[in-house]
Amino acid sequence: MNKIISFFYIIPVIFFVLSCENNKQPYNAAADTSAVIFPDTTLPKKVLKDSSVRFDTILIEGKREAVKLTSYNEPNYGVKTFIPGRDFIPEPSASGEGMSVNFIANFGGRKNPNAHVNIFFPAGNPGLDQLRDMTIGPQGLLAENKWRLIRSDKKAKMPYSWAQEQYVFQHKDGDQYSSGSVIIGESAGRGMQIIVEYPVEYAEGFMPRAGILLKHLKISALKEPGF
């Protein structure tokens, strides 16, 4: 009888130990957004000591996160920056209207063209007055897209040296709401118009990541005139 009791006592203990072992989760360096809560002592020491690995921090839902950066350099367009993890897909394009690099949101591997940061260089290299008219003029970008102007910010409030003015907008299309801003400025002698647009439900995660792109943005002059 004692042997039977011992047997049934040991079996649950074995299953409990095995269950604990199976529930141990190893550090996953290939997470979708390459982000971990900052600071995180579970990061491998060899990564923390590797100066070639570059990180930045963002604030998501009140928590600071360390984000591994991916370098982006398109010399034919004169655009260089860093992408947080793999959260954006860059798509360069050019036409008679100008050239642009459009960074489309790809959070968790899901591409959404409605959430993007579009860096646009209009043909003819317009100055600040022209860029302003192209943005908030009667035939400008806001009027064309039926975006409602919410706020205008001047250079003094801009966190980027190349930014001159910002126009914050909102838009409603049926049951869909979107928000964003158009930033106009100049760098390396090139006038540019940057569109930051996203569905309102993306705001919490999108804006900090878009800020990484703009924070590290560097523009260089091109050999070909006009852009």
Coordinates of C-alpha atoms in Angstrom, one line a residue:
M1 CA 0.0 0.0 0.0
N2 CA 2.8 2.4 0.9
K3 CA 4.5 1.8 -2.5
I4 CA 1.3 2.7 -4.3
I5 CA 0.9 6.0 -2.3
S6 CA 4.6 6.9 -3.0
F7 CA 4.1 6.2 -6.7
F8 CA 1.1 8.5 -7.0
Y9 CA 2.9 11.2 -5.0
I10 CA 6.0 11.2 -7.1
I11 CA 4.2 11.4 -10.5
P12 CA 2.7 15.0 -10.0
V13 CA 6.0 16.2 -8.8
I14 CA 7.7 15.0 -12.0
F15 CA 5.1 16.7 -14.2
F16 CA 5.4 20.0 -12.2
V17 CA 9.2 20.1 -12.7
L18 CA 8.9 19.3 -16.4
S19 CA 6.2 22.0 -16.8
C20 CA 8.5 24.6 -15.2
E21 CA 11.3 23.7 -17.5
N22 CA 9.1 23.9 -20.6
N23 CA 7.8 27.4 -19.6
K24 CA 11.3 28.9 -19.5
Q25 CA 11.5 31.3 -22.5
P26 CA 15.0 32.2 -23.9
Y27 CA 15.8 35.7 -24.9
N28 CA 14.6 36.3 -28.4
A29 CA 16.9 38.6 -30.3
A30 CA 14.8 38.4 -33.4
A31 CA 11.6 39.9 -32.0
D32 CA 9.3 41.7 -34.5
T33 CA 10.2 45.2 -33.5
S34 CA 13.7 44.4 -32.1
A35 CA 12.7 46.3 -29.0
V36 CA 12.9 45.4 -25.3
I37 CA 11.9 47.2 -22.2
F38 CA 14.8 49.6 -21.3
P39 CA 17.0 48.9 -19.4
D40 CA 16.9 45.1 -19.8
T41 CA 19.7 43.1 -18.1
T42 CA 18.7 40.0 -20.2
L43 CA 20.4 41.6 -23.2
P44 CA 23.5 39.5 -24.1
K45 CA 26.7 41.1 -22.8
K46 CA 28.4 40.7 -26.2
V47 CA 25.7 42.8 -27.8
L48 CA 25.9 45.6 -25.2
K49 CA 29.7 45.8 -25.7
D50 CA 29.5 45.8 -29.5
S51 CA 30.0 49.4 -30.6
S52 CA 28.8 48.5 -34.1
V53 CA 25.3 47.8 -32.8
R54 CA 23.4 51.0 -32.5
F55 CA 20.4 51.6 -30.3
D56 CA 18.0 54.4 -29.5
T57 CA 15.2 54.8 -27.0
I58 CA 11.5 55.5 -27.5
L59 CA 8.6 56.0 -25.1
I60 CA 5.7 53.5 -25.6
E61 CA 2.7 53.6 -23.2
G62 CA 4.8 55.3 -20.6
K63 CA 7.7 52.8 -20.8
R64 CA 11.1 53.5 -22.2
E65 CA 12.2 50.9 -24.8
A66 CA 15.6 50.3 -26.3
V67 CA 15.3 49.9 -30.1
K68 CA 17.9 48.4 -32.4
L69 CA 18.4 50.6 -35.4
T70 CA 18.8 49.6 -39.0
S71 CA 20.9 52.0 -41.2
Y72 CA 19.3 53.3 -44.4
N73 CA 21.2 55.1 -47.1
E74 CA 20.0 56.0 -50.6
P75 CA 22.7 58.1 -52.2
N76 CA 20.8 58.6 -55.5
Y77 CA 18.2 60.5 -53.5
G78 CA 20.5 62.0 -50.9
V79 CA 18.6 60.5 -48.0
K80 CA 20.2 58.8 -45.0
T81 CA 18.7 57.9 -41.7
F82 CA 18.1 55.0 -39.3
I83 CA 15.0 52.8 -39.1
P84 CA 13.8 51.4 -35.7
G85 CA 14.1 47.7 -36.1
R86 CA 12.3 46.6 -39.3
D87 CA 9.3 48.7 -38.6
F88 CA 9.4 50.7 -41.9
I89 CA 9.8 49.7 -45.5
P90 CA 11.5 52.4 -47.6
E91 CA 10.2 52.9 -51.1
P92 CA 12.1 55.5 -53.2
S93 CA 10.4 57.0 -56.3
A94 CA 10.8 59.8 -58.8
S95 CA 8.6 61.6 -61.4
G96 CA 8.2 64.9 -63.1
E97 CA 6.8 66.3 -59.8
G98 CA 9.9 65.4 -57.8
M99 CA 11.5 62.6 -55.9
S100 CA 10.7 61.0 -52.6
V101 CA 11.5 58.2 -50.2
N102 CA 8.3 56.9 -48.6
F103 CA 8.8 54.9 -45.3
I104 CA 5.8 52.7 -44.9
A105 CA 4.9 51.2 -41.5
N106 CA 5.6 47.5 -41.2
F107 CA 4.8 46.9 -37.6
G108 CA 5.0 43.2 -36.7
G109 CA 5.7 42.4 -40.4
R110 CA 2.3 43.9 -41.4
K111 CA 2.7 46.6 -44.1
N112 CA 0.2 49.5 -43.9
P113 CA 0.6 52.2 -46.5
N114 CA -1.9 54.4 -44.6
A115 CA 0.8 54.9 -41.9
H116 CA 3.9 56.4 -43.4
V117 CA 6.6 59.1 -43.4
N118 CA 7.1 60.5 -46.9
I119 CA 10.2 62.7 -47.6
F120 CA 9.5 64.6 -50.8
F121 CA 11.7 66.9 -52.8
P122 CA 9.6 68.9 -55.2
A123 CA 11.0 69.5 -58.7
G124 CA 12.5 73.0 -59.2
N125 CA 13.8 73.1 -55.6
P126 CA 11.2 75.6 -54.3
G127 CA 11.9 78.0 -51.4
L128 CA 10.1 78.3 -48.1
D129 CA 7.3 80.6 -49.5
Q130 CA 6.6 78.2 -52.3
L131 CA 6.7 75.1 -50.0
R132 CA 4.2 76.9 -47.7
D133 CA 1.8 77.6 -50.6
M134 CA 2.2 73.9 -51.8
T135 CA 1.1 72.8 -48.3
I136 CA -1.6 75.2 -47.1
G137 CA -2.4 77.3 -50.2
P138 CA -5.8 77.1 -52.0
Q139 CA -4.4 74.3 -54.3
G140 CA -2.1 72.9 -51.7
L141 CA -1.7 69.5 -50.2
L142 CA -4.1 70.0 -47.3
A143 CA -6.9 71.3 -49.6
E144 CA -6.3 68.5 -52.2
N145 CA -6.6 65.8 -49.6
K146 CA -9.4 67.6 -47.6
W147 CA -7.2 67.5 -44.5
R148 CA -8.4 69.8 -41.7
L149 CA -5.6 72.1 -40.3
I150 CA -5.4 71.8 -36.5
R151 CA -2.3 73.7 -35.6
S152 CA 0.7 75.5 -37.2
D153 CA 4.2 75.5 -35.6
K154 CA 7.1 77.7 -36.5
K155 CA 10.8 76.9 -36.5
A156 CA 11.2 77.8 -32.8
K157 CA 9.1 74.8 -31.8
M158 CA 10.7 72.4 -34.2
P159 CA 13.1 69.7 -32.8
Y160 CA 14.9 69.3 -36.1
S161 CA 17.4 71.8 -37.5
W162 CA 16.2 71.4 -41.1
A163 CA 12.5 72.0 -40.2
Q164 CA 11.0 75.5 -40.7
E165 CA 7.3 75.0 -40.3
Q166 CA 4.8 72.3 -39.3
Y167 CA 1.1 71.9 -40.1
V168 CA -0.8 69.4 -38.0
F169 CA -3.9 68.0 -39.6
Q170 CA -6.8 65.6 -39.0
H171 CA -9.0 63.7 -41.6
K172 CA -12.2 61.7 -41.5
D173 CA -13.1 59.3 -44.3
G174 CA -16.3 57.5 -43.5
D175 CA -15.6 55.7 -40.2
Q176 CA -11.8 56.0 -40.6
Y177 CA -9.9 58.8 -38.8
S178 CA -6.3 59.7 -39.5
S179 CA -4.0 62.4 -38.3
G180 CA -0.5 63.7 -39.0
S181 CA 1.5 66.7 -40.0
V182 CA 3.3 68.2 -43.0
I183 CA 6.8 69.6 -42.2
I184 CA 8.5 72.0 -44.7
G185 CA 12.2 72.8 -44.5
E186 CA 15.5 72.8 -46.2
S187 CA 18.8 70.9 -45.9
A188 CA 21.9 70.8 -48.1
G189 CA 20.3 73.5 -50.3
R190 CA 17.3 71.3 -51.0
G191 CA 13.7 72.3 -50.2
M192 CA 11.6 69.4 -48.9
Q193 CA 8.1 68.6 -47.7
I194 CA 7.7 65.8 -45.3
I195 CA 4.3 64.1 -44.7
V196 CA 3.7 62.1 -41.5
E197 CA 0.4 60.4 -41.7
Y198 CA -1.2 57.6 -39.7
P199 CA -4.6 56.1 -38.6
V200 CA -5.5 57.4 -35.1
E201 CA -5.3 53.9 -33.6
Y202 CA -1.6 53.8 -34.7
A203 CA -0.6 57.0 -32.8
E204 CA 0.8 55.4 -29.6
G205 CA 3.4 53.3 -31.5
F206 CA 3.7 55.2 -34.7
M207 CA 4.8 58.6 -33.6
P208 CA 7.8 57.5 -31.5
R209 CA 9.1 55.4 -34.3
A210 CA 8.5 58.1 -36.9
G211 CA 10.4 60.4 -34.6
I212 CA 13.5 58.1 -34.8
L213 CA 13.5 58.4 -38.6
L214 CA 13.3 62.2 -38.5
K215 CA 15.7 62.6 -35.6
H216 CA 18.5 60.8 -37.6
L217 CA 17.6 62.2 -41.0
K218 CA 20.5 63.6 -43.0
I219 CA 20.1 65.1 -46.4
S220 CA 23.0 65.5 -48.9
A221 CA 23.2 67.5 -52.1
L222 CA 22.8 65.8 -55.5
K223 CA 24.9 66.1 -58.6
E224 CA 21.8 66.6 -60.7
P225 CA 20.2 70.0 -60.3
G226 CA 16.5 70.5 -59.6
F227 CA 16.0 68.4 -56.6

